PDB file of C-alpha atoms in Angstrom:
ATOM      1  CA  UNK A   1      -9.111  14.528   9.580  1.00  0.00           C
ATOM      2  CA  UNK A   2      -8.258  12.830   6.348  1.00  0.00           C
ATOM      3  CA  UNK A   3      -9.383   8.922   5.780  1.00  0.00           C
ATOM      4  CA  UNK A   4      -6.098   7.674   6.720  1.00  0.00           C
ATOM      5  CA  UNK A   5      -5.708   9.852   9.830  1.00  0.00           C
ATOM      6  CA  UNK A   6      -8.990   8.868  11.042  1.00  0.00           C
ATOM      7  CA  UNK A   7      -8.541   4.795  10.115  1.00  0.00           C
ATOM      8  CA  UNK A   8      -5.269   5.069  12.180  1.00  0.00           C
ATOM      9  CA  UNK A   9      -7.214   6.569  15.025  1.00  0.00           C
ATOM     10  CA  UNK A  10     -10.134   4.144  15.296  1.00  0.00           C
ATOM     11  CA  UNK A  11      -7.412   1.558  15.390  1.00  0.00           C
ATOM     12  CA  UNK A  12      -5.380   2.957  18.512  1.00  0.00           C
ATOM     13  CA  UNK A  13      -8.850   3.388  20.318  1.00  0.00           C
ATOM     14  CA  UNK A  14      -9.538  -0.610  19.671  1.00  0.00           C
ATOM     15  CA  UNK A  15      -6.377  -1.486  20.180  1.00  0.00           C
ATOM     16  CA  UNK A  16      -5.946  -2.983  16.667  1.00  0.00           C
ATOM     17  CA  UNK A  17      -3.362  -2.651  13.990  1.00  0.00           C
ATOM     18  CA  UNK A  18      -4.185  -2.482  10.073  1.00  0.00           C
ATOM     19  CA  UNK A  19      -3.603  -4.999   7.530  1.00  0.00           C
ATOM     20  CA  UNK A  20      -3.202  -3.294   4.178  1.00  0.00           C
ATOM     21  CA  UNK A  21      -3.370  -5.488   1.319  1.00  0.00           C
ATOM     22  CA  UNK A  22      -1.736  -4.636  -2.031  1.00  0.00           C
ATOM     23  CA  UNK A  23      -2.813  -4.751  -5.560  1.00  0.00           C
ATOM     24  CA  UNK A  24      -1.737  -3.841  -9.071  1.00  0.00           C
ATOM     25  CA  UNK A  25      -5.282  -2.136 -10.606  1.00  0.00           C
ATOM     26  CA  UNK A  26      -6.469  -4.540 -14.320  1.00  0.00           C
ATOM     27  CA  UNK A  27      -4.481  -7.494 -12.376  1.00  0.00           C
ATOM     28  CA  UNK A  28      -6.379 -10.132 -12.576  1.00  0.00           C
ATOM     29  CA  UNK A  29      -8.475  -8.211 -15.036  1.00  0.00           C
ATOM     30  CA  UNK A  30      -9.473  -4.445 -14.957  1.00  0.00           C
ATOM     31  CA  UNK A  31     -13.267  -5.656 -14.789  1.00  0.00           C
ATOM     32  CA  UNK A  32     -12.526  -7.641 -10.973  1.00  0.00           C
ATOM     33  CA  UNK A  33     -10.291  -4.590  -9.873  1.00  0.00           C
ATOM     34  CA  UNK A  34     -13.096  -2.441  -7.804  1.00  0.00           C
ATOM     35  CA  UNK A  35     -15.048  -6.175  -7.021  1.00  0.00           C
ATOM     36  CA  UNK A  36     -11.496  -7.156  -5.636  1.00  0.00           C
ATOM     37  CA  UNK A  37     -11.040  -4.256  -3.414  1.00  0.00           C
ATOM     38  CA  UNK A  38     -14.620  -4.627  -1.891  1.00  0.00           C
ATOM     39  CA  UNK A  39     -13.811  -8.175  -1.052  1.00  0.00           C
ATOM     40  CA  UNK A  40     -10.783  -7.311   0.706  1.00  0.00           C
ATOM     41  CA  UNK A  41     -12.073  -4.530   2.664  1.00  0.00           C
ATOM     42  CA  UNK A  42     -14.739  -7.343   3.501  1.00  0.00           C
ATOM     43  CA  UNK A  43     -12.306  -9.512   4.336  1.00  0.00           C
ATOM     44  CA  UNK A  44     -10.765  -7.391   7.033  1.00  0.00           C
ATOM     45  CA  UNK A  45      -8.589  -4.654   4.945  1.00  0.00           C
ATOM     46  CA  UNK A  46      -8.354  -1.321   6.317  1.00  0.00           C
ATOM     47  CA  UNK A  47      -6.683   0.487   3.746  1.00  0.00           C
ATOM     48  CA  UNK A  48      -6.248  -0.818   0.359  1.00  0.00           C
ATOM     49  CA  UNK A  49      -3.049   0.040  -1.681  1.00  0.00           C
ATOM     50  CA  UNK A  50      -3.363   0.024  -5.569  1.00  0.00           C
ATOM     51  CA  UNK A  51      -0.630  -0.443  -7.461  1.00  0.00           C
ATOM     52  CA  UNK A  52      -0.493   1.911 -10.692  1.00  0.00           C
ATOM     53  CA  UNK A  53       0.683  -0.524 -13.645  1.00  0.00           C
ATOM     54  CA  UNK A  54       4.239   0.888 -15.046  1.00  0.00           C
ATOM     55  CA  UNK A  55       6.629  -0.398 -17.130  1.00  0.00           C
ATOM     56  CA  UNK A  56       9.789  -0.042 -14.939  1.00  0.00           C
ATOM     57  CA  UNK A  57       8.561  -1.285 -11.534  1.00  0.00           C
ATOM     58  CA  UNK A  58      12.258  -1.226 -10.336  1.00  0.00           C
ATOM     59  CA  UNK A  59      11.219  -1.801  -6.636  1.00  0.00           C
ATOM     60  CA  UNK A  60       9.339  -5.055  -7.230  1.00  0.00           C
ATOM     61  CA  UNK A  61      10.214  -8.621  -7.496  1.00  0.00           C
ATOM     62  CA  UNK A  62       9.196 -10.572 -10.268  1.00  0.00           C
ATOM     63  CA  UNK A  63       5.489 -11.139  -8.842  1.00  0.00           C
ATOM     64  CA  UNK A  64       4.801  -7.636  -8.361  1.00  0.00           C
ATOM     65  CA  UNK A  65       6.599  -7.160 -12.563  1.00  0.00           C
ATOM     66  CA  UNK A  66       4.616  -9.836 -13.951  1.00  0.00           C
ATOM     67  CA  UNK A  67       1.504  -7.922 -12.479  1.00  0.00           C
ATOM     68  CA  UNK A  68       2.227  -4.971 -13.601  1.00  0.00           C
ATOM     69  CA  UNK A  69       2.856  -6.389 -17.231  1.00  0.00           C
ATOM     70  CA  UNK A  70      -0.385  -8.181 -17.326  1.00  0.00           C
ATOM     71  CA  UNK A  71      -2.181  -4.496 -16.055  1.00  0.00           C
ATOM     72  CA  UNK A  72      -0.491  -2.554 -18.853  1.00  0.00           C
ATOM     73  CA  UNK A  73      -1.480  -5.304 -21.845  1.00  0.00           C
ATOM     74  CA  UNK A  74      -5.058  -4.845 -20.585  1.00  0.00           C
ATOM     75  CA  UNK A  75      -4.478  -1.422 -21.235  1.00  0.00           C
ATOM     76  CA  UNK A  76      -4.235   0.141 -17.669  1.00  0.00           C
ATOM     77  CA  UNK A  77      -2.646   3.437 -16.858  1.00  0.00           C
ATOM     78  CA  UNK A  78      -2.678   6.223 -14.468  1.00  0.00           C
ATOM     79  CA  UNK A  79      -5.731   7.581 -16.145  1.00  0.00           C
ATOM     80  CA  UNK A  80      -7.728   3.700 -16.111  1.00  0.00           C
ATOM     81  CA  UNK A  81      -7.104   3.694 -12.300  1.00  0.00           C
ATOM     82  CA  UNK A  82      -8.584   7.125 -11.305  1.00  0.00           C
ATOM     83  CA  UNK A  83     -11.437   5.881 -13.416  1.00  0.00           C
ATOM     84  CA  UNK A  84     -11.412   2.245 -10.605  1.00  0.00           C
ATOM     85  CA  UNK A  85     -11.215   4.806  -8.140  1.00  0.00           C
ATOM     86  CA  UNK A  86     -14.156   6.463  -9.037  1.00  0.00           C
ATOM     87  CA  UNK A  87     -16.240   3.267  -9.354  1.00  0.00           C
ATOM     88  CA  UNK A  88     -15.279   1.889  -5.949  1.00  0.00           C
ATOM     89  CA  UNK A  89     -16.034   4.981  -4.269  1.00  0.00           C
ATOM     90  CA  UNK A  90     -19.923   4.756  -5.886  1.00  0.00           C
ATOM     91  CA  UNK A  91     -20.063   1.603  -3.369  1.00  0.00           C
ATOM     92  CA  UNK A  92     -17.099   2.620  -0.619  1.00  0.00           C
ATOM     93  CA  UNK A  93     -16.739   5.989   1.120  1.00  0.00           C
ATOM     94  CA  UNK A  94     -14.606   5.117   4.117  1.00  0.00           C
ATOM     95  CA  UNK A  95     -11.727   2.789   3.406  1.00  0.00           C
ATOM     96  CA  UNK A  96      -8.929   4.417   2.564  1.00  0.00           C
ATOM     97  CA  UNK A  97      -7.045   4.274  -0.813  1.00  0.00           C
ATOM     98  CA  UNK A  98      -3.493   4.636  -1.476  1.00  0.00           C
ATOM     99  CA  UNK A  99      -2.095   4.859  -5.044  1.00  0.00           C
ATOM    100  CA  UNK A 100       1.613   3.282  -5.074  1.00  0.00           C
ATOM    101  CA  UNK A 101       3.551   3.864  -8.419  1.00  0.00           C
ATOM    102  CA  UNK A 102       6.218   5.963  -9.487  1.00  0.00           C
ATOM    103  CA  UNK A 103       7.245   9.286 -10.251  1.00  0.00           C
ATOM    104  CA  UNK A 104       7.256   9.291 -14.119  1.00  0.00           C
ATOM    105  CA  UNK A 105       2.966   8.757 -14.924  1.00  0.00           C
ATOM    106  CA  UNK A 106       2.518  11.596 -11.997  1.00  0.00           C
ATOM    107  CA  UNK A 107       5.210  13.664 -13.560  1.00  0.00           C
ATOM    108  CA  UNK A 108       3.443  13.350 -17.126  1.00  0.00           C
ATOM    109  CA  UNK A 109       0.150  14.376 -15.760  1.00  0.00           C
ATOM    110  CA  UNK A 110       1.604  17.313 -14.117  1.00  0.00           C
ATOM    111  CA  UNK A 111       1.705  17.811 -10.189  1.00  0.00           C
ATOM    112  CA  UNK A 112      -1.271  19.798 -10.199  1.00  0.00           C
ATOM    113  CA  UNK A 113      -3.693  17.928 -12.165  1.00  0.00           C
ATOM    114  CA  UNK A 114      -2.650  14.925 -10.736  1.00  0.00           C
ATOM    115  CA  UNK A 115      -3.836  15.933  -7.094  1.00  0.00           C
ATOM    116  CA  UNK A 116      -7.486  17.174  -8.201  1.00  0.00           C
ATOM    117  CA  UNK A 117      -7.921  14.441 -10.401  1.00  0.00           C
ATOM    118  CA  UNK A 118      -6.677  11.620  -7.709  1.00  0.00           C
ATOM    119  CA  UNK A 119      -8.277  13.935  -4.976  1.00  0.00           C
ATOM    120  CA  UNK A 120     -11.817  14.207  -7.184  1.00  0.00           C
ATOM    121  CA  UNK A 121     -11.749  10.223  -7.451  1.00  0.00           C
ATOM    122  CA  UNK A 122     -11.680   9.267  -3.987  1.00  0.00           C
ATOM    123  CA  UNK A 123      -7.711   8.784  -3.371  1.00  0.00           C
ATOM    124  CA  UNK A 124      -6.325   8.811  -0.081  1.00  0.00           C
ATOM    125  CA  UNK A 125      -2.338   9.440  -0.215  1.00  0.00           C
ATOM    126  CA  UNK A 126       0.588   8.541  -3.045  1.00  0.00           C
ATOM    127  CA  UNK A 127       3.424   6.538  -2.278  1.00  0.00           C
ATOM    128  CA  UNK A 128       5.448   7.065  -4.879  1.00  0.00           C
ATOM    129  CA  UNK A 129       9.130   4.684  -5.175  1.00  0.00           C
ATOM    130  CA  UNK A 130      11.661   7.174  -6.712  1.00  0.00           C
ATOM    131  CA  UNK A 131      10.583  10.592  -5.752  1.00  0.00           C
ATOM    132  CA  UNK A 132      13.214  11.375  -3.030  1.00  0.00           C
ATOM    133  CA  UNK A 133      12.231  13.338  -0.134  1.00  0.00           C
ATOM    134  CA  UNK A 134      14.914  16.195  -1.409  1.00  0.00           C
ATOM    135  CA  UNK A 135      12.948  16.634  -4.283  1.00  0.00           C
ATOM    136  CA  UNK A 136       9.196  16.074  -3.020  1.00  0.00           C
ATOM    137  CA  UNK A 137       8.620  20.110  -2.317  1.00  0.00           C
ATOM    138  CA  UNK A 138       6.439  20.761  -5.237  1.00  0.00           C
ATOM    139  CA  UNK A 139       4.278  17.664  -5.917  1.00  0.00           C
ATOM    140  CA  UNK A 140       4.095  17.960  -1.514  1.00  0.00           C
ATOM    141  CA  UNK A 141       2.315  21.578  -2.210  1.00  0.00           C
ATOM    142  CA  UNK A 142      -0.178  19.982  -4.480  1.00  0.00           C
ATOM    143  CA  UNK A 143      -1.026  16.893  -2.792  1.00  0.00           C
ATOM    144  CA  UNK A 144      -1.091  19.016   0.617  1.00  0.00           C
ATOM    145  CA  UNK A 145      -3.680  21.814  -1.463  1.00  0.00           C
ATOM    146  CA  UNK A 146      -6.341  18.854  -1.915  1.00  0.00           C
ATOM    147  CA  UNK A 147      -5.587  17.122   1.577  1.00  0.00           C
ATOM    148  CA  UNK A 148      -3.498  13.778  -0.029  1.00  0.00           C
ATOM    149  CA  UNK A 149      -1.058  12.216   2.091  1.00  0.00           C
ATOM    150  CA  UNK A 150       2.568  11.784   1.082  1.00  0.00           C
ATOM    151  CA  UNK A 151       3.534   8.122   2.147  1.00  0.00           C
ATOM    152  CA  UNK A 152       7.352   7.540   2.447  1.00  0.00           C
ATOM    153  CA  UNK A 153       9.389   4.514   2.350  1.00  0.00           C
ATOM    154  CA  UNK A 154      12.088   3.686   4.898  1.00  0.00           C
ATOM    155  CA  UNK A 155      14.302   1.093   4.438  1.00  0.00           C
ATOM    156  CA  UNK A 156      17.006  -0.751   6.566  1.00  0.00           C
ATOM    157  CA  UNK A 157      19.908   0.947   4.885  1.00  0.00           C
ATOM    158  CA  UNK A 158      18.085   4.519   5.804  1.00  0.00           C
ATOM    159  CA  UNK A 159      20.502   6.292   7.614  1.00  0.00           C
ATOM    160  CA  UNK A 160      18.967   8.179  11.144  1.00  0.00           C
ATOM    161  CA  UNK A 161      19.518  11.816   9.914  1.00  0.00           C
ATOM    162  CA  UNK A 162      17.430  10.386   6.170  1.00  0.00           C
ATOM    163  CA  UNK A 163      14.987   8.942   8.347  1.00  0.00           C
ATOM    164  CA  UNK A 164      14.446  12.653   9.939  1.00  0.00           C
ATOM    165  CA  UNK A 165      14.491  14.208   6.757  1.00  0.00           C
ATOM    166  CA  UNK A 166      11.813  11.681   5.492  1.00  0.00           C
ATOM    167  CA  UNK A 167       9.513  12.052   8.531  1.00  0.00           C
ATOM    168  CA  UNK A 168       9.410  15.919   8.005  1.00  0.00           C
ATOM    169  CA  UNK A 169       8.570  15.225   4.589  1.00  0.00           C
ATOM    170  CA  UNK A 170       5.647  12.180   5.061  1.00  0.00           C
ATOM    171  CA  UNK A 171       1.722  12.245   6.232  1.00  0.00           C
ATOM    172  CA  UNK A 172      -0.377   9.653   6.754  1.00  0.00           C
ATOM    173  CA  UNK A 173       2.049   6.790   7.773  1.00  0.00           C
ATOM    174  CA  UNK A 174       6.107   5.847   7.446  1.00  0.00           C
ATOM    175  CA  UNK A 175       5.941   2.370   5.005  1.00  0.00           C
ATOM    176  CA  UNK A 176       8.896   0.094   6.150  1.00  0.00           C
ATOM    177  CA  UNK A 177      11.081  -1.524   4.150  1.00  0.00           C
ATOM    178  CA  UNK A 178      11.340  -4.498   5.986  1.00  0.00           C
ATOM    179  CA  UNK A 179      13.909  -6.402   3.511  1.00  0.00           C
ATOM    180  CA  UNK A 180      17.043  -5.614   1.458  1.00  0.00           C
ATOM    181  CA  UNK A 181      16.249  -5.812  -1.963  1.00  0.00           C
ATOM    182  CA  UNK A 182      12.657  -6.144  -3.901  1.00  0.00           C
ATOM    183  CA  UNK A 183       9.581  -7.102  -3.002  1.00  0.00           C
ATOM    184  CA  UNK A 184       9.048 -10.592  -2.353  1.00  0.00           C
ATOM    185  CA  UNK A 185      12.380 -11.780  -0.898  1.00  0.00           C
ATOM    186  CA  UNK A 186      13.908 -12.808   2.042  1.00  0.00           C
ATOM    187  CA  UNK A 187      12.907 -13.785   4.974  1.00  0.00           C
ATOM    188  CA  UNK A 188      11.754 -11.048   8.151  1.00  0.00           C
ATOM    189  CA  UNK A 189      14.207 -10.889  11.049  1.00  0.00           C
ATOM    190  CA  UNK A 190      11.725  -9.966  13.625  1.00  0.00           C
ATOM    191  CA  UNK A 191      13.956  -8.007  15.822  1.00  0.00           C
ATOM    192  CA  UNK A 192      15.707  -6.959  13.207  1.00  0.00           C
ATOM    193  CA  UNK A 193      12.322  -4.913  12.273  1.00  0.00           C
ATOM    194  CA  UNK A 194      12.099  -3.582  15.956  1.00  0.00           C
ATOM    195  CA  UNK A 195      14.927  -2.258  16.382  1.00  0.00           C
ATOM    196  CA  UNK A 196      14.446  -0.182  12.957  1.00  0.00           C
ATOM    197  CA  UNK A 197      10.468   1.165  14.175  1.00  0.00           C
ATOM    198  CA  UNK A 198      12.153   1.741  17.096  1.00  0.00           C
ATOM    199  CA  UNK A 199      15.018   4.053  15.509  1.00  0.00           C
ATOM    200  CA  UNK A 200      11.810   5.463  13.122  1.00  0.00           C
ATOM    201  CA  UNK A 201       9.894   6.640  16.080  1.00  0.00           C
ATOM    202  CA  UNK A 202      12.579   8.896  17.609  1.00  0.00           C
ATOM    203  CA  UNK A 203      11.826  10.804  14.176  1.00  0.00           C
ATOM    204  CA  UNK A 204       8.096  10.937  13.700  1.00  0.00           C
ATOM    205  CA  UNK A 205       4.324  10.307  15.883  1.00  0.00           C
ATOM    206  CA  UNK A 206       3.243   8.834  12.704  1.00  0.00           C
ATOM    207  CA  UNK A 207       2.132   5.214  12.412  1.00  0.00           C
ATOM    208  CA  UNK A 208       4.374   2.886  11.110  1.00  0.00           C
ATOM    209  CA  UNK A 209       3.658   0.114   8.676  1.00  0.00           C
ATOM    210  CA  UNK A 210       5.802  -2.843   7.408  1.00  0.00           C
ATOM    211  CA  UNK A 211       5.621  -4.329   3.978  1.00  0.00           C
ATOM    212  CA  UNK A 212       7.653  -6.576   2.023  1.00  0.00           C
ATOM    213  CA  UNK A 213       8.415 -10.151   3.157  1.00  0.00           C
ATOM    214  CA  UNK A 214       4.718 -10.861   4.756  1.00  0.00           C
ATOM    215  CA  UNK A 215       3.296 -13.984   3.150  1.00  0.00           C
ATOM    216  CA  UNK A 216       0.650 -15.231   5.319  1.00  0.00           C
ATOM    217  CA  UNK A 217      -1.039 -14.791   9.027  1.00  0.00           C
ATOM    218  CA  UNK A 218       2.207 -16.253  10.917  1.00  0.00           C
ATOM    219  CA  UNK A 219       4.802 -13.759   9.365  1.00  0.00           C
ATOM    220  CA  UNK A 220       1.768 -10.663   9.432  1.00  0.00           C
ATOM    221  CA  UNK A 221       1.132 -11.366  13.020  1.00  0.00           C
ATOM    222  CA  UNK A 222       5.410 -11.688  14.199  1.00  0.00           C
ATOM    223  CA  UNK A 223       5.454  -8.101  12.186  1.00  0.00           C
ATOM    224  CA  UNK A 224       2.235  -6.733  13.606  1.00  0.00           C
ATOM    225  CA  UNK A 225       3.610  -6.774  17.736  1.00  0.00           C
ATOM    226  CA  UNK A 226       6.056  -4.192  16.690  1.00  0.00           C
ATOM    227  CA  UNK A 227       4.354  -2.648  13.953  1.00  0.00           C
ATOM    228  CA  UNK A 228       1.165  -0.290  13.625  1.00  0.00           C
ATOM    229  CA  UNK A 229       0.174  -2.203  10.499  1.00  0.00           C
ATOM    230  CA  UNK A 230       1.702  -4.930   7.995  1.00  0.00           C
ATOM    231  CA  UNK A 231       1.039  -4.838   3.981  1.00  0.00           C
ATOM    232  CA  UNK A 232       1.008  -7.859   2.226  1.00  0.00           C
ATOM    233  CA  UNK A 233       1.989  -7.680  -1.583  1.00  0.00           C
ATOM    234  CA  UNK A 234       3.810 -10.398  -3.510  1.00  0.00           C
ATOM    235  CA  UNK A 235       2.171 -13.293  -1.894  1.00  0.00           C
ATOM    236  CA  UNK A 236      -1.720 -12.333  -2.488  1.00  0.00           C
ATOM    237  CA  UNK A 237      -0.591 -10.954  -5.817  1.00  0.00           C
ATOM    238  CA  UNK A 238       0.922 -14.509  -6.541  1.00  0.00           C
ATOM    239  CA  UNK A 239      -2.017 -16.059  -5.503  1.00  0.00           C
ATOM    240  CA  UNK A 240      -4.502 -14.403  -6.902  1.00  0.00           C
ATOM    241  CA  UNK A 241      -2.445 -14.782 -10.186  1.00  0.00           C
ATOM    242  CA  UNK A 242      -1.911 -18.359  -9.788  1.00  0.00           C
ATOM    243  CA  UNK A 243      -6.186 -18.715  -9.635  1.00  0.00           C
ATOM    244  CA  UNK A 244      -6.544 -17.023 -12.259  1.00  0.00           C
ATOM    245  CA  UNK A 245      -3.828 -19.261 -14.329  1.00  0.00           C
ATOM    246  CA  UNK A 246      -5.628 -21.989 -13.284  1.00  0.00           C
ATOM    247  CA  UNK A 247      -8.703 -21.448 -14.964  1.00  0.00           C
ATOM    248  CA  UNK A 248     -10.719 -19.857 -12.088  1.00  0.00           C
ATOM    249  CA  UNK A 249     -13.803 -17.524 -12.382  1.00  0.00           C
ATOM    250  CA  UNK A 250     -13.966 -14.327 -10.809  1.00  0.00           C
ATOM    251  CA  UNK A 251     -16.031 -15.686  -7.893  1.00  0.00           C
ATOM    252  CA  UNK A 252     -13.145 -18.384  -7.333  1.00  0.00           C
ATOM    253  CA  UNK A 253     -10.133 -14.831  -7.289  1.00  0.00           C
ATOM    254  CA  UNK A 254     -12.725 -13.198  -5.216  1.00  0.00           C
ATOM    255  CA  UNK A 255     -13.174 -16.080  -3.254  1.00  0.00           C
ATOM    256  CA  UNK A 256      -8.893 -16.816  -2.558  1.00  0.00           C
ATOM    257  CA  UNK A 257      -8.432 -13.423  -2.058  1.00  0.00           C
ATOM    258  CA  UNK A 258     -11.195 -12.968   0.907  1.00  0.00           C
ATOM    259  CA  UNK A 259      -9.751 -16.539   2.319  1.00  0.00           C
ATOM    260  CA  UNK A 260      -6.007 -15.285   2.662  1.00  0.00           C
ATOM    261  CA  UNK A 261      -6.777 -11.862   3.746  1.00  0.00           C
ATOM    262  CA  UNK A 262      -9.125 -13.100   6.543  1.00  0.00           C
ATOM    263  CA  UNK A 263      -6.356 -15.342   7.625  1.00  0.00           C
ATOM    264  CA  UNK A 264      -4.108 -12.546   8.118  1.00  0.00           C
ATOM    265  CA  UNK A 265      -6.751 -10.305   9.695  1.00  0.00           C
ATOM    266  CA  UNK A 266      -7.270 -13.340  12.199  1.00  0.00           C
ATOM    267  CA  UNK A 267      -3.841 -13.772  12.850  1.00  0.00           C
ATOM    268  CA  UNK A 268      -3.371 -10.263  13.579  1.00  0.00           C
ATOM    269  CA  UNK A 269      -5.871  -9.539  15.695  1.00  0.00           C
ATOM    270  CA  UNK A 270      -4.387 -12.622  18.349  1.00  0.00           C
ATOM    271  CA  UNK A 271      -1.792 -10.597  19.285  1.00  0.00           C
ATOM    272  CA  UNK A 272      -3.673  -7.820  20.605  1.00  0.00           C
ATOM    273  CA  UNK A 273      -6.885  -9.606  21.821  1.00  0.00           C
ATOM    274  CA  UNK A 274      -5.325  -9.950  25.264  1.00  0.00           C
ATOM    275  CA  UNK A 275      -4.776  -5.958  24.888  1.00  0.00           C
ATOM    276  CA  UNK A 276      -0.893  -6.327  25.050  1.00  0.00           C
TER     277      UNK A 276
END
């Protein structure tokens, strides 16, 4: 059973659902990256998804671009963050890692070294933006040869017969799309989300997460009734950027971070704590 599979699973049995927070790797600075990710998965994380700095980001709202700017003046590439990987992995066996980027870096390395490298370092799954599911058969033979998951995104323009054709594709979870547009805008329309995971389900027995639009415990917890996890990107992002901006030390990021992600984690787990 990989990481994911078996994170998923000791959820369901405690009746919990997973907050996944997201992060570009070298954002604040490549030297907090792995120290960042061990404070979150203190905090309350279950899986951690690391953003892979590229130059195109076309799926992300300014936040998530400005990150990924900062990440590739430090220097950070595909390479730099299989390297993180490695180094959290000294400290963390069992959280799972997901690598979210897109296609071109992957494409570069080639399919095949790409898997045993990211496989060899400790990653969990690739979500990769612009790889459609038509087109996913080879790099899906590689990252199925070392046991990676294959995370898809589903979004609310996804037509039903896409959404089948994406489940047959995807492991480890479906991601949700929970907004029109990029990440970080809009406002969630709570029932607008459960009718979509509802649709979703009629396709796939895989968990089903919802990003974009989550800012704080609130807007995690309205997402998490309907949801079998929430990811929250653009607004720890922001604030861990805005600490940093402000002159903080890396025991003030570390510090933020923990405090937002625990408030989410708290919010979260109210709504099943009376086992609804």
């Amino acid at each position: 059973m990989s990481r994911i599979a078996a994170c998923f699973a000791d959820l369901k049995a405690r009746n919990r659902k997973a907050v996944i927070p997201y992060i570009v790797a070298g954002d604040p600075g490549v030297e907090i990256t792995v120290d960042l990710m061990l404070a979150l998965v203190e905090a309350g994380a279950d899986i951690i998804e690391l953003g892979v700095p590229f130059s195109d980001p076309m799926s992300e709202g300014p936040v998530i671009q400005r990150s990924h700017e900062r990440a590739l003046d430090r220097g950070v590439r595909l390479r730099g963050v299989l390297e993180l990987m490695v180094e959290f992995r000294k400290h963390n066996q069992t959280t799972p890692v997901l690598l979210m980027g897109y296609a071109n870096p992957v494409e570069h390395m080639g399919h095949a070294q790409f898997a045993d490298r990211a496989a060899a370092s400790g990653v969990d799954a690739l979500l990769s933006v612009d790889i459609p599911p038509e087109e996913v058969a080879m790099l899906n033979r590689e990252l199925r040869r070392v046991e990676m998951d294959n995370i898809f995104l589903i979004a609310p323009t996804t037509p039903s017969e896409r959404m089948a054709l994406i489940a047959e594709e995807a492991s480890g979870f479906i991601y949700y799309v929970s907004l029109k547009g990029v990440t970080g805008a809009g406002n969630l329309d709570q029932d607008a989300v459960a009718r979509s995971l509802e649709e979703i389900r009629t396709h796939t027995d895989l968990p089903v997460c919802v990003g974009f639009g989550i800012k704080d415990g609130p807007s995690a917890a309205a997402v998490a009734e309907v949801a079998d996890g929430v990811v929250v990107g653009s607004a720890l992002v922001q604030r861990l950027a805005d600490v940093a901006e402000e002159g903080g030390d890396k025991t003030q990021i570390l510090q933020a971070a923990k405090a937002m992600l625990a408030d989410i984690r708290e919010h979260v787990d109210r709504i099943t704590a009376d086992g609804t």
